[in-house]
Each structure stands twice: as structure tokens, then as C-alpha cells.
């Protein structure tokens, strides 16, 4: 049986998805789904895709700042990923997603013009953004696959939630 991973570009309105056969190691854009009104709705939608694609692992983009530090968006992504992974019973890897949307836009080219060369319609803009989201998910997943193969450096495999810290900001000791 083929082992598959699902790449996820989590947004506030949409979720870009990509899939890869881990043995082959090539990610491809899959779909863009609307963000659910609740985590339960997101889990239901992701679960459906995981069943259809026989996914065994999730790779979720981690929105870190340009300097590498994590802010509120990263914490929200970690919390979301942890919850989804736990509910689906799937392992989750967080992957730095800096510049993935930029790379996706570079791959897809400029947004097409509207009729007669005018500005794009709202429908065209929405469709283009959905393409960018799933292409960004593909970039996130491919980056993780390449890292695992050692082609772009060490993998950034981190737990879905950061380690607890004491009052001084140092990691808590575990016994």
C-alpha cells in the first residue's frame, strides 16, 4: 500500500491542500476548500479528503515571521494542526511556510486580466487565490519531502504545540 501525506496551507478563509505519495516524493496541488465555521467543520472536511486520498500523515504550514520567530498566527496554526491531527489520529509535522505563497504566485504567473484586458472580476480573483492556496500547500509539502531526503537541509519536524516554558521563558524540565 502506498503511504501518502497531505500538505495543508491554512488560511483564515480557505485551506489549500496538496498530496504526495511518500515513496515517490513529488507533491501535487489537490484542492482548495473553504475554512469551516468551527474546528469540527474543518476536521470533517479534512477527514473526507484523507479518506479519499488514503492519507497517513499531515504536513501543515507554519506561518513564522521573516526573522524566524513565531507569533499569534503560528500559535493558532499549531493549535489547529494539533486538534485536527488528534481527532483524525494522524501524525502532524509543522513546516515553515515563509515565502510559499510568493513561490506559488511565481509558479502560476500573474493573475489573468478580465474581459477585454480590463481588471479581473471578483470570480477570477477568487479562483486565482484558490489556485495559489493549493499551490502553496504543494510547496510546503514538497519542502518537507525534500528536507527528509536531505536535498534542502534538515527537516523541520516539530511537535504541533510548543514545549511548555517556565516564568523565565526557558523550556520546562521533564522528568
Short mmCIF file of C-alpha atoms in Angstrom, two decimals:
data_model
loop_
_atom_site.label_atom_id
_atom_site.label_comp_id
_atom_site.label_asym_id
_atom_site.label_seq_id
_atom_site.Cartn_x
_atom_site.Cartn_y
_atom_site.Cartn_z
CA UNK A 1 0.00 0.00 0.00
CA UNK A 2 1.21 3.49 -0.86
CA UNK A 3 1.83 5.87 2.03
CA UNK A 4 0.52 9.38 1.38
CA UNK A 5 0.90 12.76 3.03
CA UNK A 6 -1.45 15.74 2.85
CA UNK A 7 0.09 19.21 2.67
CA UNK A 8 -2.00 21.97 4.20
CA UNK A 9 -1.79 25.73 3.68
CA UNK A 10 -4.09 27.04 6.40
CA UNK A 11 -5.71 30.40 5.78
CA UNK A 12 -8.40 32.39 7.52
CA UNK A 13 -10.88 31.85 4.66
CA UNK A 14 -9.53 28.89 2.67
CA UNK A 15 -7.40 25.78 3.16
CA UNK A 16 -5.09 24.81 0.32
CA UNK A 17 -4.41 21.07 0.02
CA UNK A 18 -1.73 19.05 -1.75
CA UNK A 19 -0.96 15.34 -1.75
CA UNK A 20 2.15 13.22 -2.26
CA UNK A 21 2.99 9.55 -2.38
CA UNK A 22 5.83 9.38 0.13
CA UNK A 23 7.68 6.71 -1.83
CA UNK A 24 7.77 8.86 -4.98
CA UNK A 25 8.27 12.15 -3.14
CA UNK A 26 6.53 14.54 -5.52
CA UNK A 27 3.81 16.82 -4.16
CA UNK A 28 0.95 17.96 -6.34
CA UNK A 29 -1.79 20.52 -5.70
CA UNK A 30 -5.06 18.83 -4.87
CA UNK A 31 -7.88 21.18 -3.87
CA UNK A 32 -8.84 24.32 -2.03
CA UNK A 33 -11.63 24.04 0.50
CA UNK A 34 -13.38 26.81 2.43
CA UNK A 35 -12.48 27.19 6.08
CA UNK A 36 -15.22 25.81 8.29
CA UNK A 37 -17.17 27.85 10.80
CA UNK A 38 -15.65 25.65 13.53
CA UNK A 39 -12.77 23.24 14.06
CA UNK A 40 -15.31 20.42 13.81
CA UNK A 41 -16.26 21.53 10.29
CA UNK A 42 -12.58 21.73 9.31
CA UNK A 43 -11.92 18.25 10.74
CA UNK A 44 -14.89 16.83 8.83
CA UNK A 45 -13.68 18.32 5.52
CA UNK A 46 -10.06 17.24 6.06
CA UNK A 47 -11.19 13.75 7.15
CA UNK A 48 -13.14 13.35 3.91
CA UNK A 49 -10.05 14.23 1.85
CA UNK A 50 -7.86 11.94 3.97
CA UNK A 51 -10.22 9.02 3.36
CA UNK A 52 -10.46 9.70 -0.39
CA UNK A 53 -6.68 10.04 -0.75
CA UNK A 54 -5.66 7.34 1.79
CA UNK A 55 -3.59 9.91 3.72
CA UNK A 56 -1.48 8.71 6.64
CA UNK A 57 0.24 11.95 7.64
CA UNK A 58 -0.40 15.71 7.68
CA UNK A 59 2.18 18.42 6.88
CA UNK A 60 0.85 21.81 7.93
CA UNK A 61 2.40 25.16 7.03
CA UNK A 62 3.70 27.14 9.99
CA UNK A 63 3.45 30.92 9.47
CA UNK A 64 6.61 32.27 11.10
CA UNK A 65 7.89 35.84 10.86
CA UNK A 66 10.69 36.71 8.44
CA UNK A 67 13.19 36.58 11.32
CA UNK A 68 12.07 33.07 12.25
CA UNK A 69 10.17 33.85 15.44
CA UNK A 70 6.62 32.66 15.95
CA UNK A 71 3.70 34.96 16.59
CA UNK A 72 -0.04 34.63 17.12
CA UNK A 73 -0.65 33.14 13.67
CA UNK A 74 1.91 30.38 14.31
CA UNK A 75 0.32 29.55 17.65
CA UNK A 76 -3.12 29.41 16.00
CA UNK A 77 -1.76 27.12 13.26
CA UNK A 78 -0.10 24.83 15.83
CA UNK A 79 -3.29 24.64 17.88
CA UNK A 80 -5.41 23.94 14.79
CA UNK A 81 -2.97 21.30 13.49
CA UNK A 82 -2.73 19.58 16.86
CA UNK A 83 -6.50 19.42 17.17
CA UNK A 84 -7.03 18.13 13.62
CA UNK A 85 -4.24 15.57 13.91
CA UNK A 86 -5.51 14.32 17.25
CA UNK A 87 -9.10 13.98 16.06
CA UNK A 88 -8.04 12.18 12.88
CA UNK A 89 -5.47 10.03 14.63
CA UNK A 90 -2.77 11.15 12.20
CA UNK A 91 0.78 12.37 12.84
CA UNK A 92 1.34 16.07 12.13
CA UNK A 93 4.52 17.80 11.01
CA UNK A 94 4.72 21.58 11.02
CA UNK A 95 6.73 23.09 8.16
CA UNK A 96 7.99 26.66 7.85
CA UNK A 97 5.83 28.29 5.19
CA UNK A 98 7.77 31.52 4.67
CA UNK A 99 7.59 32.65 1.03
CA UNK A 100 5.44 29.70 -0.07
CA UNK A 101 2.66 31.96 -1.40
CA UNK A 102 5.28 34.04 -3.19
CA UNK A 103 6.71 30.86 -4.77
CA UNK A 104 3.20 29.69 -5.68
CA UNK A 105 2.49 33.01 -7.42
CA UNK A 106 5.82 32.78 -9.24
CA UNK A 107 4.93 29.28 -10.48
CA UNK A 108 1.43 30.20 -11.61
CA UNK A 109 2.24 33.58 -13.10
CA UNK A 110 0.27 36.77 -12.88
CA UNK A 111 -3.44 36.84 -12.32
CA UNK A 112 -5.21 36.80 -15.70
CA UNK A 113 -6.81 40.00 -16.90
CA UNK A 114 -10.56 40.35 -17.17
CA UNK A 115 -12.56 40.62 -20.35
CA UNK A 116 -11.12 42.92 -22.99
CA UNK A 117 -7.95 43.30 -20.93
CA UNK A 118 -9.67 45.01 -18.02
CA UNK A 119 -9.25 44.21 -14.35
CA UNK A 120 -10.13 40.68 -13.25
CA UNK A 121 -13.62 40.05 -11.93
CA UNK A 122 -14.25 39.02 -8.33
CA UNK A 123 -14.85 35.45 -9.54
CA UNK A 124 -11.50 35.43 -11.36
CA UNK A 125 -9.70 36.81 -8.29
CA UNK A 126 -11.32 34.21 -6.02
CA UNK A 127 -10.40 31.36 -8.38
CA UNK A 128 -6.82 32.62 -8.67
CA UNK A 129 -6.43 32.87 -4.87
CA UNK A 130 -7.74 29.30 -4.54
CA UNK A 131 -5.11 28.13 -7.06
CA UNK A 132 -2.42 29.99 -5.09
CA UNK A 133 -3.55 28.32 -1.84
CA UNK A 134 -3.31 24.77 -3.21
CA UNK A 135 -0.03 25.53 -4.99
CA UNK A 136 1.35 26.91 -1.70
CA UNK A 137 0.27 23.68 0.02
CA UNK A 138 2.20 21.81 -2.66
CA UNK A 139 5.31 23.95 -1.97
CA UNK A 140 5.00 23.29 1.78
CA UNK A 141 4.67 19.55 1.25
CA UNK A 142 7.47 19.40 -1.33
CA UNK A 143 9.79 21.35 1.00
CA UNK A 144 9.14 18.76 3.72
CA UNK A 145 9.71 15.83 1.35
CA UNK A 146 12.95 17.38 0.05
CA UNK A 147 14.15 18.01 3.60
CA UNK A 148 13.52 14.39 4.52
CA UNK A 149 15.58 13.29 1.53
CA UNK A 150 18.31 15.71 2.58
CA UNK A 151 18.14 17.81 -0.56
CA UNK A 152 17.45 21.14 1.16
CA UNK A 153 18.79 20.63 4.66
CA UNK A 154 17.49 19.06 7.80
CA UNK A 155 13.77 18.53 8.23
CA UNK A 156 11.93 20.92 10.48
CA UNK A 157 9.97 18.33 12.41
CA UNK A 158 8.44 19.95 15.46
CA UNK A 159 5.60 18.95 17.70
CA UNK A 160 2.33 20.61 16.83
CA UNK A 161 2.40 22.65 20.06
CA UNK A 162 5.47 24.35 21.51
CA UNK A 163 7.08 22.90 24.62
CA UNK A 164 5.87 24.40 27.92
CA UNK A 165 8.07 27.19 29.28
CA UNK A 166 8.73 28.41 32.81
CA UNK A 167 8.35 32.01 34.03
CA UNK A 168 11.78 32.94 32.59
CA UNK A 169 10.84 31.63 29.14
CA UNK A 170 13.08 28.58 29.39
CA UNK A 171 11.79 25.11 28.46
CA UNK A 172 10.37 23.27 31.46
CA UNK A 173 12.36 20.32 32.64
CA UNK A 174 10.75 16.94 32.11
CA UNK A 175 11.32 14.06 34.47
#
